Amino acid sequence: MPVASAAFSDRSAKWFARGSGLFAITLGLVVLAGWPFDQPALRQGLDGWAPMRPWTAIVSLMTGFGLLLLTTKPRPALRVARLLIAAAVAAVTLPMIAAYVLGHPTGIEAVFYPRLIAAYPISGGIAPIIAVDYFLAAAALLVVAAPPSFRHADVAYAALASIGFGVAVTILVGHLYWATPLYGVGFFSGASVLAAAGLAALFAGFLAAKPDIGVLRIIRRPNLGGTAARRLLPMVIAVPLALGWVLVKTARATRVDVNLTMALFAVLAAAMLIAVVSVVARQLSRIDAERRRAVETARRVQERLAQAQDVVGAGAWDWDLTTNECTWSDSYFRLFGLDPATSPSSHAAFFERVHQEDRPAIAELMEKVLPDGGPFQCEYRIVRPDGVVRHIATLASVYRDDNNKPQRVSGLNFDVTDRVELATALSAAKRDTERAAIAKSKFLASVSHDLRQPVQSLVLFVGVLRERLKGAQVEGVLGGIEHSVEALRLMLDALLDVSRLDAGIIEPKIDILPLGPLLAALEHEYGTRAQAFGLRLRCVATSATVRSDPLLLERMLRNLIENALRYTMRGGVVVGCRRRGEQVALSVCDSGIGIAPENQAAIFEEFYQIGNPERDRAKGLGLGLAIVERLGRLLGHQVSLRSRTGHGSCFSITMPTAAPSARPGPPAVAGPDAVAGPDAVRNEMVIVIEDEELVRDSLNEALTTWGYDVATAGSIAEAVAKVTGSERYPALVISDYRLRDGEIGPAAIEAVRKRCGTAVPGLIITGDTAPERLKEARAAGFALVHKPFSTQSLRDMVASLTHH
């Protein structure tokens, strides 16, 4: 039986004590009112009873307040108030006890209502035995306030309260049995029924105010002793009192011999007590049988729990905070590497095994949880006796009594060393992977730049040759070279794009993008190539605006258009879009060979091609559609295909629409009419800043062929020197993005602008396709073109920037 279900829980005991204090206060007030208003019933109770004297009523009032203060939370001010009440009660009762012992009245007996008191055969003071009992109450209040150094305070308090209660009950029994010596003779003279009742209630309240000491501690125990006490005490007290009162009452009425009365009392009392003991014995036997069954059930549960703990590797423990005793399961001992036969189970032994670096955290946690915390969990390290360090996870709860005081802490411990080591290994592997990804990103950026440089030079030199060499004999050779260089450029772009996607270093930059300017630029760029193949390319004008990454979406469209031109023998290619609710489907449709249903999933795989068994590199590597599919997944755009063999194909990219933005879209590529030929160029000066000599020479040759006056430089300082002291300002500055010694193209163009004192147009050329490069160029007001670019696209870009 838990303590909370015993005869007196802490809460019920506290309320009983408060009720006793209120009874003593009320009794004192009622009696005090009976004297000035001359109401015998209020000051003596029943007719024939001795009255409760004024001083007795005052002391009852004070001790009742003292008892109420005893049941409140301990505060310094209340402690002082209790001390003052105890001192006042002692100051009243001690002189009256001394006056009776010495036979010299103090004079305070006649302070209250001497005329009314004269009508009774008593003095105005407190009855001696009543004064002693109230003095015991004052002493109990003093003991409660004793300093902690007084180690026997609880014993003294319980003794004072028990003696006081016994004296009060003795007086009441004397009145009950008409035993005059117990209430009206000598030291017991003048002890009234009301005063004795008030004292009995008062001292019962004192005992209830401290239920963990004295007789109540025995009664409240959840064991068989407490159960027997709760069952027997009421009967042991009530049966003799009731039986004795009946026999005495009968003897007084019938004048029966006293010896006969005592004999009857002994026989009847013994018989009734035997009956009571028999009933209680049967109840205890039933309780004991239930206890045995509960113990057996608990044993079986404990065995199953121990088996379960062994399976999951958990160690159970319990820490009794009232006794500081700990109970550990066998699994707990094994968890800590301890021998149950030789190792003590205590909190100190546990703390000794905790890793020295983790002890402060554990101590801080317990200080935080015990006062008002609930369930908690923590992880820490332990050091086994053999020096092995293990990681332990604890799940525990704090259990409290009715007053919210912590009584015990119970929990389970788990060995999580494997999990911690795995997490550490995973963390290290993650760091290694991140370092490898960074290294791979840097490698790809370097490779992208370094591989594009010679290809770019080759493209430009071929373009220069076409401008300078004429004739049917060289036309075929140049056409073959251009065809090979273009195939090399496309394959390089595809391989680098796949590598960047595999490395996961492409991060989309979602923006609001109008599709009209983008489609117009692509139509202008690929229209001439389509005509060269005898095909038509048409991009349907649109005002649709979408949310996507401009560069990555353009890359997807370029791959789809190039794929369509590559596999279309006659007819043409149409690019257009259609709204579908909150989505826009951008489609590239051709009249080519079509794709059989069984191949429509495979064409999005790397290096897969239809109709190219001889691996003609002019048809690419089979990476274009794989890049489209990967970029679609990266952007969250759906890529779909509709196709029939021999009837062409239609690839669609579905993306979310967006409200038109006030920001301008990408600049449209200048049309053919806006591009001037070499004869239209009037020796305008163009500065080329490029640290790679081969690329620098190829740019110089191409621009010179087109009629520009070219000044080349390998660094910012050389470029500034070219314009220093010159009477001509450049019409355009072309710079590679990445120069030597950490210099970058935007800074080089800005340096030339600053030296010239005017915003000279700038063009950044770079092999770095990261979106940041485009944003950086746009923010500075520069155009940007990615290597390797064709000769014609560079010529168009230069012409548009120099307004030719």
PDB file of N, CA and C in Angstrom, residues 452-466 481-489 694-695 697-699 701-702 787-794:
ATOM      1  N   ARG A 452      39.060  24.618 -72.282  1.00  0.00           N
ATOM      2  CA  ARG A 452      38.381  25.515 -73.216  1.00  0.00           C
ATOM      3  C   ARG A 452      39.364  26.465 -73.917  1.00  0.00           C
ATOM      4  N   GLN A 453      40.506  26.749 -73.273  1.00  0.00           N
ATOM      5  CA  GLN A 453      41.438  27.710 -73.846  1.00  0.00           C
ATOM      6  C   GLN A 453      41.957  27.275 -75.224  1.00  0.00           C
ATOM      7  N   PRO A 454      42.553  26.088 -75.373  1.00  0.00           N
ATOM      8  CA  PRO A 454      43.051  25.705 -76.711  1.00  0.00           C
ATOM      9  C   PRO A 454      41.936  25.527 -77.732  1.00  0.00           C
ATOM     10  N   VAL A 455      40.773  25.009 -77.275  1.00  0.00           N
ATOM     11  CA  VAL A 455      39.656  24.867 -78.205  1.00  0.00           C
ATOM     12  C   VAL A 455      39.228  26.233 -78.712  1.00  0.00           C
ATOM     13  N   GLN A 456      39.200  27.215 -77.806  1.00  0.00           N
ATOM     14  CA  GLN A 456      38.809  28.559 -78.207  1.00  0.00           C
ATOM     15  C   GLN A 456      39.787  29.138 -79.227  1.00  0.00           C
ATOM     16  N   SER A 457      41.075  28.929 -78.972  1.00  0.00           N
ATOM     17  CA  SER A 457      42.079  29.425 -79.921  1.00  0.00           C
ATOM     18  C   SER A 457      41.892  28.783 -81.286  1.00  0.00           C
ATOM     19  N   LEU A 458      41.610  27.482 -81.278  1.00  0.00           N
ATOM     20  CA  LEU A 458      41.417  26.763 -82.531  1.00  0.00           C
ATOM     21  C   LEU A 458      40.224  27.316 -83.298  1.00  0.00           C
ATOM     22  N   VAL A 459      39.122  27.581 -82.590  1.00  0.00           N
ATOM     23  CA  VAL A 459      37.926  28.129 -83.236  1.00  0.00           C
ATOM     24  C   VAL A 459      38.237  29.470 -83.883  1.00  0.00           C
ATOM     25  N   LEU A 460      38.939  30.342 -83.160  1.00  0.00           N
ATOM     26  CA  LEU A 460      39.224  31.679 -83.681  1.00  0.00           C
ATOM     27  C   LEU A 460      40.200  31.625 -84.861  1.00  0.00           C
ATOM     28  N   PHE A 461      41.229  30.790 -84.751  1.00  0.00           N
ATOM     29  CA  PHE A 461      42.190  30.695 -85.857  1.00  0.00           C
ATOM     30  C   PHE A 461      41.516  30.167 -87.123  1.00  0.00           C
ATOM     31  N   VAL A 462      40.595  29.204 -86.981  1.00  0.00           N
ATOM     32  CA  VAL A 462      39.861  28.701 -88.148  1.00  0.00           C
ATOM     33  C   VAL A 462      39.024  29.811 -88.757  1.00  0.00           C
ATOM     34  N   GLY A 463      38.399  30.627 -87.896  1.00  0.00           N
ATOM     35  CA  GLY A 463      37.619  31.752 -88.417  1.00  0.00           C
ATOM     36  C   GLY A 463      38.479  32.743 -89.169  1.00  0.00           C
ATOM     37  N   VAL A 464      39.691  32.998 -88.669  1.00  0.00           N
ATOM     38  CA  VAL A 464      40.608  33.922 -89.350  1.00  0.00           C
ATOM     39  C   VAL A 464      41.012  33.351 -90.708  1.00  0.00           C
ATOM     40  N   LEU A 465      41.285  32.049 -90.744  1.00  0.00           N
ATOM     41  CA  LEU A 465      41.647  31.425 -92.010  1.00  0.00           C
ATOM     42  C   LEU A 465      40.527  31.567 -93.035  1.00  0.00           C
ATOM     43  N   ARG A 466      39.286  31.392 -92.593  1.00  0.00           N
ATOM     44  CA  ARG A 466      38.163  31.525 -93.528  1.00  0.00           C
ATOM     45  C   ARG A 466      38.090  32.942 -94.080  1.00  0.00           C
ATOM     46  N   ILE A 481      37.538  21.351 -91.173  1.00  0.00           N
ATOM     47  CA  ILE A 481      38.129  21.768 -89.895  1.00  0.00           C
ATOM     48  C   ILE A 481      37.067  22.381 -88.995  1.00  0.00           C
ATOM     49  N   GLU A 482      36.239  23.261 -89.571  1.00  0.00           N
ATOM     50  CA  GLU A 482      35.176  23.898 -88.778  1.00  0.00           C
ATOM     51  C   GLU A 482      34.214  22.858 -88.220  1.00  0.00           C
ATOM     52  N   HIS A 483      33.894  21.877 -89.034  1.00  0.00           N
ATOM     53  CA  HIS A 483      32.978  20.823 -88.588  1.00  0.00           C
ATOM     54  C   HIS A 483      33.588  20.044 -87.418  1.00  0.00           C
ATOM     55  N   SER A 484      34.862  19.727 -87.518  1.00  0.00           N
ATOM     56  CA  SER A 484      35.532  18.982 -86.446  1.00  0.00           C
ATOM     57  C   SER A 484      35.661  19.818 -85.181  1.00  0.00           C
ATOM     58  N   VAL A 485      36.026  21.095 -85.358  1.00  0.00           N
ATOM     59  CA  VAL A 485      36.164  21.972 -84.190  1.00  0.00           C
ATOM     60  C   VAL A 485      34.828  22.153 -83.487  1.00  0.00           C
ATOM     61  N   GLU A 486      33.756  22.313 -84.263  1.00  0.00           N
ATOM     62  CA  GLU A 486      32.434  22.480 -83.654  1.00  0.00           C
ATOM     63  C   GLU A 486      32.028  21.220 -82.893  1.00  0.00           C
ATOM     64  N   ALA A 487      32.308  20.043 -83.466  1.00  0.00           N
ATOM     65  CA  ALA A 487      32.002  18.794 -82.764  1.00  0.00           C
ATOM     66  C   ALA A 487      32.812  18.682 -81.482  1.00  0.00           C
ATOM     67  N   LEU A 488      34.100  19.084 -81.565  1.00  0.00           N
ATOM     68  CA  LEU A 488      34.949  19.052 -80.369  1.00  0.00           C
ATOM     69  C   LEU A 488      34.408  19.990 -79.294  1.00  0.00           C
ATOM     70  N   ARG A 489      33.970  21.178 -79.709  1.00  0.00           N
ATOM     71  CA  ARG A 489      33.430  22.146 -78.745  1.00  0.00           C
ATOM     72  C   ARG A 489      32.177  21.614 -78.061  1.00  0.00           C
ATOM     73  N   LEU A 694      48.284  31.992 -76.457  1.00  0.00           N
ATOM     74  CA  LEU A 694      47.646  31.397 -77.624  1.00  0.00           C
ATOM     75  C   LEU A 694      46.273  32.009 -77.868  1.00  0.00           C
ATOM     76  N   VAL A 695      45.472  32.135 -76.809  1.00  0.00           N
ATOM     77  CA  VAL A 695      44.141  32.727 -76.947  1.00  0.00           C
ATOM     78  C   VAL A 695      44.266  34.208 -77.294  1.00  0.00           C
ATOM     79  N   ASP A 697      46.644  35.701 -78.967  1.00  0.00           N
ATOM     80  CA  ASP A 697      47.013  35.849 -80.376  1.00  0.00           C
ATOM     81  C   ASP A 697      45.833  35.556 -81.295  1.00  0.00           C
ATOM     82  N   SER A 698      45.025  34.531 -80.939  1.00  0.00           N
ATOM     83  CA  SER A 698      43.879  34.200 -81.796  1.00  0.00           C
ATOM     84  C   SER A 698      42.852  35.325 -81.793  1.00  0.00           C
ATOM     85  N   LEU A 699      42.625  35.928 -80.630  1.00  0.00           N
ATOM     86  CA  LEU A 699      41.707  37.072 -80.576  1.00  0.00           C
ATOM     87  C   LEU A 699      42.262  38.242 -81.380  1.00  0.00           C
ATOM     88  N   GLU A 701      44.269  38.128 -83.992  1.00  0.00           N
ATOM     89  CA  GLU A 701      44.148  37.850 -85.416  1.00  0.00           C
ATOM     90  C   GLU A 701      42.714  38.037 -85.891  1.00  0.00           C
ATOM     91  N   ALA A 702      41.740  37.514 -85.108  1.00  0.00           N
ATOM     92  CA  ALA A 702      40.344  37.620 -85.529  1.00  0.00           C
ATOM     93  C   ALA A 702      39.891  39.071 -85.589  1.00  0.00           C
ATOM     94  N   LYS A 787      33.398  30.493 -73.162  1.00  0.00           N
ATOM     95  CA  LYS A 787      34.278  29.724 -74.039  1.00  0.00           C
ATOM     96  C   LYS A 787      33.810  28.268 -74.070  1.00  0.00           C
ATOM     97  N   PRO A 788      34.008  27.565 -75.170  1.00  0.00           N
ATOM     98  CA  PRO A 788      34.452  28.105 -76.464  1.00  0.00           C
ATOM     99  C   PRO A 788      33.274  28.656 -77.248  1.00  0.00           C
ATOM    100  N   PHE A 789      33.410  29.827 -77.798  1.00  0.00           N
ATOM    101  CA  PHE A 789      32.369  30.471 -78.592  1.00  0.00           C
ATOM    102  C   PHE A 789      32.792  30.451 -80.056  1.00  0.00           C
ATOM    103  N   SER A 790      31.811  30.559 -80.926  1.00  0.00           N
ATOM    104  CA  SER A 790      32.111  30.543 -82.361  1.00  0.00           C
ATOM    105  C   SER A 790      32.634  31.899 -82.801  1.00  0.00           C
ATOM    106  N   THR A 791      33.304  31.901 -83.951  1.00  0.00           N
ATOM    107  CA  THR A 791      33.842  33.153 -84.493  1.00  0.00           C
ATOM    108  C   THR A 791      32.718  34.126 -84.806  1.00  0.00           C
ATOM    109  N   GLN A 792      31.625  33.619 -85.368  1.00  0.00           N
ATOM    110  CA  GLN A 792      30.522  34.503 -85.745  1.00  0.00           C
ATOM    111  C   GLN A 792      29.848  35.106 -84.518  1.00  0.00           C
ATOM    112  N   SER A 793      29.667  34.299 -83.454  1.00  0.00           N
ATOM    113  CA  SER A 793      29.015  34.842 -82.261  1.00  0.00           C
ATOM    114  C   SER A 793      29.867  35.929 -81.622  1.00  0.00           C
ATOM    115  N   LEU A 794      31.211  35.758 -81.640  1.00  0.00           N
ATOM    116  CA  LEU A 794      32.078  36.804 -81.102  1.00  0.00           C
ATOM    117  C   LEU A 794      31.995  38.057 -81.969  1.00  0.00           C
TER     118      LEU A 794
END
